[in-house]
Short mmCIF file of C-alpha atoms in Angstrom, two decimals:
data_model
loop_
_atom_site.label_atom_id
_atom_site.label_comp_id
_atom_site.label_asym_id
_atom_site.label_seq_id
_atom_site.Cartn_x
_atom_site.Cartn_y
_atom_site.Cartn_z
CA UNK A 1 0.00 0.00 0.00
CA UNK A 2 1.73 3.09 -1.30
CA UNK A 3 -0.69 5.63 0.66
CA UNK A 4 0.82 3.55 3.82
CA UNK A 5 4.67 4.21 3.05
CA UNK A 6 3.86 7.81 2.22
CA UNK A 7 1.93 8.33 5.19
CA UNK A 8 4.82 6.21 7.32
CA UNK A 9 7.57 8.23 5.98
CA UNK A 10 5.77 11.40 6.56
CA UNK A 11 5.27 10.65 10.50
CA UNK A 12 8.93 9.52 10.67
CA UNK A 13 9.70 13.30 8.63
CA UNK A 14 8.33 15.00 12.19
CA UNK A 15 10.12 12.63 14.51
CA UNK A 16 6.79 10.17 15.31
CA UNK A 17 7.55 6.91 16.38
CA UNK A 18 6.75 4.17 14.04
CA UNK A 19 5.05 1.36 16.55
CA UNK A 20 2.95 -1.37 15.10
CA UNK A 21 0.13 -0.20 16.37
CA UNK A 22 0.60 3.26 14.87
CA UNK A 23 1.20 1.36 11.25
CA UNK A 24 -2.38 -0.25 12.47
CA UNK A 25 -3.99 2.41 13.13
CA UNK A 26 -3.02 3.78 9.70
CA UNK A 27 -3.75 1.05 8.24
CA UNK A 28 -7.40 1.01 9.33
CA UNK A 29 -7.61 5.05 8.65
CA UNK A 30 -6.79 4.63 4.90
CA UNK A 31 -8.97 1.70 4.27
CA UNK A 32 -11.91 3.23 5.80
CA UNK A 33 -11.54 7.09 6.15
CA UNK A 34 -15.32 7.54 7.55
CA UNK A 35 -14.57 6.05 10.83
CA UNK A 36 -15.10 8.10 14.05
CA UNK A 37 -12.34 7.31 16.29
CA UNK A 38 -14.60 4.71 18.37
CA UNK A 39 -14.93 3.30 15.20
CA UNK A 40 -11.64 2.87 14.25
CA UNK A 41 -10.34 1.87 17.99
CA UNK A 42 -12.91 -1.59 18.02
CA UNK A 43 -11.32 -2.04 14.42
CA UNK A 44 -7.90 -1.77 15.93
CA UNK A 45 -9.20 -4.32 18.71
CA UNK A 46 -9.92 -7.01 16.81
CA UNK A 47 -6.59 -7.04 15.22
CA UNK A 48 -4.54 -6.21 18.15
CA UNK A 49 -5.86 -6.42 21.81
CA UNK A 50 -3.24 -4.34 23.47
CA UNK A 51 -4.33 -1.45 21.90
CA UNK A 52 -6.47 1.64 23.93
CA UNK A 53 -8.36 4.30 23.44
CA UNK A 54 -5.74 6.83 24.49
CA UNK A 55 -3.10 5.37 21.38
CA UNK A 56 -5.92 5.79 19.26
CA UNK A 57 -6.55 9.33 20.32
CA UNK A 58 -2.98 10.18 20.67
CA UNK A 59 -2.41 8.98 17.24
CA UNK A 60 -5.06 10.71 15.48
CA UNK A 61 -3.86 13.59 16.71
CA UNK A 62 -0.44 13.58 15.60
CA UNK A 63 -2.09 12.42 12.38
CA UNK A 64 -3.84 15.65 12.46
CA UNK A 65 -0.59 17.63 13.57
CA UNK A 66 1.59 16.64 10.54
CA UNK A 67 -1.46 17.01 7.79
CA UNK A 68 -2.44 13.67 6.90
CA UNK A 69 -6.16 13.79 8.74
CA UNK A 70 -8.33 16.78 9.20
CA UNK A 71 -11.04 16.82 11.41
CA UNK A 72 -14.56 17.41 10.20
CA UNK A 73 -17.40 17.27 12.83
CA UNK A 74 -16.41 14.59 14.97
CA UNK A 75 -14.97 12.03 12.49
CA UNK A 76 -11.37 12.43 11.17
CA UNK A 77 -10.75 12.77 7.56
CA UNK A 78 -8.13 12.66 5.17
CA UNK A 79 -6.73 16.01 4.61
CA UNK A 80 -6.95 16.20 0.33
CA UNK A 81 -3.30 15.68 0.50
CA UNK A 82 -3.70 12.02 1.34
CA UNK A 83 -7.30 11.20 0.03
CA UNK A 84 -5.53 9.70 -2.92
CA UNK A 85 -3.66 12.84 -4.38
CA UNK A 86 -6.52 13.50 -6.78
CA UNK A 87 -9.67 15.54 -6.90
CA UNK A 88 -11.80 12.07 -6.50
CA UNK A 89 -11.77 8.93 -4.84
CA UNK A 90 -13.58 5.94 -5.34
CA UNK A 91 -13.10 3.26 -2.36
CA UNK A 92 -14.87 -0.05 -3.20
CA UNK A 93 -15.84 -3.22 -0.60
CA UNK A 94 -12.98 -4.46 1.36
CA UNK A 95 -11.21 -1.29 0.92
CA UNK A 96 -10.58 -1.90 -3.03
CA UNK A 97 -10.09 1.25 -5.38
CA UNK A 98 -11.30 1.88 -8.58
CA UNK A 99 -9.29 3.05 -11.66
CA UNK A 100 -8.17 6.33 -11.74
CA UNK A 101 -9.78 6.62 -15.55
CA UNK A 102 -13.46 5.97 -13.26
CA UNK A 103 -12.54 8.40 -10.21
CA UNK A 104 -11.66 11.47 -13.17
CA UNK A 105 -14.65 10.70 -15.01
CA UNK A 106 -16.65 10.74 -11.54
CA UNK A 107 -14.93 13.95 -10.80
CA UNK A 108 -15.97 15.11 -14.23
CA UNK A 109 -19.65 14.27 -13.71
CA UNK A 110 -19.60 16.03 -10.45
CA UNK A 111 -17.82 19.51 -11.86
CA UNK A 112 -20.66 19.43 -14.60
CA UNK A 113 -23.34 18.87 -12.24
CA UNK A 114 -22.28 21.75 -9.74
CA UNK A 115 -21.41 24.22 -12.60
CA UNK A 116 -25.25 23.35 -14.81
CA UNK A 117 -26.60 24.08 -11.33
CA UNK A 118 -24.94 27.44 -10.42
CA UNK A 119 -22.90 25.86 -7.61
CA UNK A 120 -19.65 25.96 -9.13
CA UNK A 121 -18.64 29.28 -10.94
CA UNK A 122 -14.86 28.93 -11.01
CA UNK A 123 -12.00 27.13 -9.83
CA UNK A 124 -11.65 23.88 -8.38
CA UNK A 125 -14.12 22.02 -5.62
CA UNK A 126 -13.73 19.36 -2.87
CA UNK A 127 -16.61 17.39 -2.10
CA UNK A 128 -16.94 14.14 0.13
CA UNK A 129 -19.69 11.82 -0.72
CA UNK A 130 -20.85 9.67 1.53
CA UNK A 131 -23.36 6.72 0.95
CA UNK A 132 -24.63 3.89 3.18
#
């Protein structure tokens, strides 16, 4: 997982500790960016029992800190740097992704749509779509 090393690397960059349950914990966050951080610490649990609610916290945090997450409400989400270092981002079933020809032509669909409607005027947009 490429996102992983980038994100690994980036922690190292400000002088994080990489533990195992950090790389976990990132793990989980990139496969499934919706999580709240309840969420994401029962994930963590199932794979590794010695993990609490505090290293979850804690690392979401210095997630935050160094610009990989952003928070928005009460979830944590991938800052645009590290939602896939595109405009779109299509995450399939058991955290697959779809072809970066689909997630432009999505992002295409979604310019036209905002712009025919008067929501877009100019520039570029963000937009997180969420479905359940």
């Amino acid at each position: 997982m490429a996102m992983k090393d980038d994100v690994i690397r980036e922690m190292r960059r400000h002088g994080c500790r990489i533990t195992e349950q950090r790389k976990l914990l990132v793990e989980i966050i990139l496969r499934d960016a919706h999580l709240c951080c309840k969420e994401i610490y029962y994930e963590a649990r199932k794979q590794d029992a010695s993990i609490g609610m505090a290293t979850v916290y804690r690392t979401i945090s210095m997630l935050q800190d160094i610009g990989v997450l952003r928070r928005d409400q009460s979830r944590p989400v991938l800052s645009q740097r590290w939602g896939g270092g595109g405009r779109c981002r299509i995450m399939l079933a058991q955290g697959e992704q779809a072809r970066k020809q689909d997630e432009e032509a999505l992002y295409g669909c979604i310019r036209n749509f905002l712009t025919e409607r008067g929501y877009l005027r100019s520039g570029d947009f963000q937009a997180a779509v969420m479905m359940e």
